[in-house]
């Protein structure tokens, strides 16, 4: 598989490089700046991180937290036009969903033998100005500093190839099998994936549609936490070889709706603690792609599968 070229995928984060003919909107910098100012005006990113870090560190089954309404709602409203819902009534099927993804230049991601999972776009240069602005904000120094203080993991670096990140979308009937993520960037073996961030973009989301982010324990016998994918909800969790997450039950939203999010991943030059990573017989880290898991309990929707107490 060929490595992604950051020059073809990402938009420059340096504001001095505003004249970019390759699909990057100059106004993304102003949008990103307004987003960061909005975050600081609400409470202050440092103050919000201080408020959340205890919950993050003590969460089960692995460190995680979610916070709401961090991004300006008017920007997220504009994202709806740049991040389209499906149109028509023919999207309840994996082949049609993948065809729709291919037409848009997106990837269709499957698990062998399990059918359709999700569609994804990592190419910033195909996105609209507000999407580019949100991603620029999520790659900015103030936001990264917020994550470092919140998680206690530092220094964090972004991936300019956007490997696996960007726009994520799951349509009716789709799912995302429980998994742990790849642990290293293919194009840079010196960076280790340590923090995942999801920004959900689902207004008026009906609980009956499902799509909750599920966090499972290492034994895959207990769904220890569920987080609804509500609009303007930011989820942050530590990424290890055992941070099992996803939503394995098929999505039940109407055919004209979808589960939408922006995913961003952050890296360090040091791997996670030894207890949180897979190693070979010599104790060396084992590079791997996505590690899909089979649930030992039928569904997080079943009370007996969920953590109690």
XYZ file of C-alpha atoms in Angstrom:
309
model
C 0.000 0.000 0.000
C 1.335 3.436 -0.902
C 1.977 6.011 1.795
C -0.241 9.072 1.844
C 1.411 12.266 0.651
C 0.782 15.098 3.139
C 1.263 17.656 0.378
C -1.711 16.165 -1.461
C -3.836 15.473 1.622
C -3.397 18.227 4.219
C -3.732 21.985 4.102
C -0.730 23.955 5.406
C -1.117 24.886 9.064
C 1.249 27.840 8.663
C -0.910 30.945 8.298
C 1.727 32.633 6.160
C 0.990 30.088 3.418
C -2.446 31.512 2.692
C -2.268 31.454 -1.107
C -2.748 27.768 -1.806
C -4.236 26.789 -5.179
C -4.656 23.118 -4.263
C -8.133 23.220 -2.737
C -7.239 24.822 0.609
C -9.374 27.832 1.481
C -7.433 30.829 2.856
C -10.369 31.658 5.179
C -9.789 28.401 7.082
C -7.276 30.273 9.250
C -9.821 32.938 10.220
C -12.430 30.263 10.941
C -9.948 28.303 13.070
C -8.946 31.451 14.954
C -12.609 32.248 15.679
C -13.167 28.686 16.920
C -10.227 28.878 19.330
C -11.336 32.303 20.591
C -14.822 30.889 21.169
C -13.350 28.031 23.212
C -11.285 30.432 25.308
C -14.249 32.762 25.829
C -16.492 29.954 27.123
C -14.346 28.907 30.038
C -10.767 28.839 28.892
C -9.263 25.704 27.439
C -6.881 25.284 30.366
C -9.723 25.667 32.869
C -11.898 23.164 31.015
C -9.038 20.683 30.886
C -8.467 21.131 34.620
C -12.159 20.459 35.230
C -12.120 17.276 33.120
C -8.723 15.690 33.781
C -9.710 13.848 36.980
C -12.689 12.254 35.229
C -10.477 11.357 32.282
C -7.786 9.690 34.378
C -10.223 7.669 36.463
C -12.637 6.582 33.757
C -13.300 2.933 33.017
C -12.404 0.825 31.068
C -9.608 3.197 29.988
C -9.066 6.956 30.327
C -11.735 8.908 28.465
C -14.016 11.884 28.815
C -16.561 13.826 26.795
C -17.480 17.496 26.860
C -20.280 19.364 25.096
C -20.662 22.634 23.197
C -16.972 23.448 22.929
C -17.230 24.518 19.270
C -19.310 27.506 18.037
C -22.713 26.260 16.952
C -22.926 28.582 13.947
C -19.795 26.983 12.444
C -21.161 23.477 13.041
C -24.417 24.528 11.395
C -22.482 25.499 8.264
C -20.734 22.116 8.315
C -24.031 20.396 7.515
C -23.857 21.680 3.944
C -20.218 20.645 3.607
C -20.807 17.231 5.208
C -23.891 15.999 3.335
C -26.443 13.540 4.586
C -27.501 10.836 2.099
C -30.272 11.797 -0.310
C -32.929 9.490 -1.700
C -33.990 6.165 -0.243
C -31.510 3.668 -1.681
C -28.720 3.706 0.874
C -29.784 0.837 3.121
C -27.219 -1.592 1.730
C -23.458 -1.936 1.752
C -22.819 -1.891 -1.995
C -24.813 1.277 -2.566
C -23.196 2.954 0.430
C -19.730 2.122 -0.850
C -20.651 3.314 -4.333
C -21.830 6.628 -2.845
C -18.526 6.893 -0.988
C -16.497 6.193 -4.130
C -18.353 8.853 -6.120
C -17.358 11.397 -3.468
C -13.743 10.212 -3.464
C -14.091 8.652 0.001
C -12.952 5.264 1.286
C -15.371 2.491 2.143
C -14.030 0.525 5.093
C -14.984 -3.097 5.624
C -14.026 -5.909 7.939
C -13.411 -9.084 5.986
C -16.494 -11.286 6.238
C -18.514 -8.667 8.132
C -19.655 -6.343 5.349
C -19.962 -2.555 5.425
C -18.526 -0.584 8.315
C -18.103 3.122 7.541
C -17.067 5.622 4.903
C -14.248 8.089 5.421
C -12.506 11.083 3.868
C -9.008 12.102 4.979
C -8.314 14.584 2.188
C -8.650 18.101 3.570
C -8.358 19.534 0.064
C -11.750 18.095 -0.894
C -13.456 19.660 2.138
C -15.261 22.970 2.438
C -13.842 26.023 4.240
C -15.624 25.380 7.535
C -14.509 21.756 7.700
C -10.970 22.878 6.943
C -11.314 25.520 9.655
C -12.440 22.987 12.272
C -9.571 20.633 11.405
C -7.097 23.534 11.484
C -8.393 24.434 14.949
C -8.028 20.806 16.092
C -4.412 20.868 14.881
C -3.661 24.257 16.476
C -1.230 24.831 19.330
C -3.931 25.944 21.837
C -6.044 22.846 21.176
C -3.064 20.482 21.367
C -1.984 22.130 24.643
C -5.536 21.582 25.942
C -5.265 17.873 25.106
C -1.819 17.561 26.686
C -3.015 19.055 29.968
C -6.248 17.047 29.929
C -4.636 13.674 29.193
C -1.234 14.123 30.808
C 0.301 12.810 27.574
C 2.890 15.175 26.088
C 4.242 16.377 23.817
C 1.578 15.506 21.263
C 2.000 15.774 17.505
C -0.525 15.750 14.670
C -0.260 13.619 11.563
C -0.082 15.672 8.383
C -1.007 12.618 6.314
C -4.329 12.361 8.211
C -4.006 8.586 8.223
C -7.419 7.226 9.210
C -8.669 10.617 10.427
C -10.882 13.332 8.927
C -14.559 12.929 8.085
C -16.225 9.713 9.259
C -19.763 8.757 8.302
C -21.914 5.702 8.995
C -25.208 5.262 7.176
C -28.282 3.213 8.000
C -27.380 -0.432 8.493
C -23.700 0.376 8.949
C -21.647 -0.345 12.029
C -18.121 -0.175 13.336
C -16.920 -3.413 14.909
C -15.264 -3.105 18.306
C -11.545 -2.646 17.790
C -8.256 -1.174 18.914
C -6.635 1.228 16.454
C -3.400 1.005 14.517
C -0.547 2.023 16.771
C 1.962 3.695 14.422
C 1.861 5.905 11.333
C 2.976 3.997 8.258
C 4.795 7.019 6.852
C 6.626 7.806 10.107
C 7.703 4.863 12.234
C 8.870 7.239 14.956
C 5.383 8.381 15.970
C 3.083 6.354 18.219
C -0.667 6.903 18.363
C -1.696 7.993 21.860
C -4.885 10.095 21.836
C -8.119 9.874 19.830
C -10.529 12.803 19.519
C -14.014 12.601 17.988
C -16.229 15.626 17.338
C -19.802 14.501 16.682
C -22.047 16.445 14.300
C -25.474 14.844 14.766
C -28.244 17.328 15.508
C -31.619 16.055 16.801
C -30.206 12.561 17.241
C -32.794 9.989 18.343
C -31.537 7.539 20.970
C -33.523 4.779 19.262
C -31.245 5.057 16.209
C -28.291 3.692 18.189
C -24.757 4.669 17.215
C -23.483 5.158 20.766
C -19.718 4.980 21.071
C -19.089 1.841 23.125
C -15.981 1.288 25.260
C -15.308 -2.352 26.143
C -13.029 -3.904 28.727
C -9.994 -5.994 27.816
C -11.847 -9.255 28.221
C -14.498 -8.089 25.692
C -17.148 -9.349 28.107
C -18.370 -5.973 29.430
C -19.429 -2.778 27.705
C -18.076 -0.460 30.382
C -19.225 2.884 28.928
C -21.509 4.290 26.238
C -21.427 7.822 24.823
C -24.216 9.139 22.609
C -22.951 10.807 19.388
C -24.720 14.119 19.997
C -24.084 17.320 18.077
C -21.115 19.351 19.349
C -19.949 16.565 21.663
C -16.193 16.089 21.879
C -14.848 12.712 23.028
C -11.220 12.271 24.067
C -9.650 8.935 25.007
C -6.231 7.387 25.358
C -5.218 5.091 22.516
C -3.552 1.810 23.428
C -3.499 -1.705 22.022
C -6.405 -2.498 24.362
C -8.638 0.595 24.085
C -11.494 -1.343 22.501
C -14.193 0.890 21.070
C -16.741 1.186 18.266
C -20.447 0.576 17.762
C -21.087 -2.947 16.610
C -24.868 -2.958 16.287
C -26.231 -1.797 12.903
C -27.316 1.836 12.799
C -31.105 2.308 12.788
C -31.359 5.935 11.668
C -33.603 6.849 8.722
C -32.062 6.460 5.269
C -31.788 10.257 4.951
C -29.694 10.571 8.135
C -26.223 9.337 9.115
C -23.846 9.250 12.056
C -21.253 11.962 11.308
C -18.043 12.875 13.072
C -14.645 14.446 12.624
C -11.851 12.252 13.957
C -8.391 13.495 14.807
C -5.485 11.447 16.150
C -2.473 12.617 18.139
C 0.939 11.037 18.523
C 4.051 10.997 20.683
C 7.625 9.968 20.055
C 7.334 7.443 22.894
C 4.941 4.464 22.938
C 2.346 3.811 25.619
C 3.322 2.091 28.859
C 4.403 -1.526 28.495
C 1.197 -2.801 30.102
C -0.851 -1.017 27.432
C 0.829 -2.387 24.332
C 1.381 -5.647 22.524
C 4.967 -6.911 22.534
C 6.884 -9.767 21.003
C 8.800 -12.414 22.968
C 11.685 -9.984 23.393
C 9.472 -7.233 24.795
C 9.555 -5.122 21.636
C 6.522 -3.202 20.438
C 4.556 -4.946 17.684
C 3.386 -2.552 14.921
C -0.144 -3.394 13.850
C -3.163 -2.154 11.928
C -6.726 -2.202 13.318
C -7.330 -5.044 15.786
C -10.971 -6.109 15.504
C -12.467 -7.940 18.461
C -15.352 -10.365 18.927
C -17.752 -9.530 21.714
C -18.150 -12.193 24.395
C -21.445 -10.608 25.394
C -24.090 -10.228 22.700
C -24.675 -6.477 22.658
C -24.155 -3.335 24.678
C -27.917 -2.884 24.321
C -28.366 -5.830 26.720
C -28.257 -4.864 30.380
C -26.271 -7.959 31.318
C -23.449 -6.806 29.017
C -23.088 -3.397 30.626
C -21.034 -2.424 33.635
C -23.029 -1.807 36.826
C -22.282 -0.015 40.017
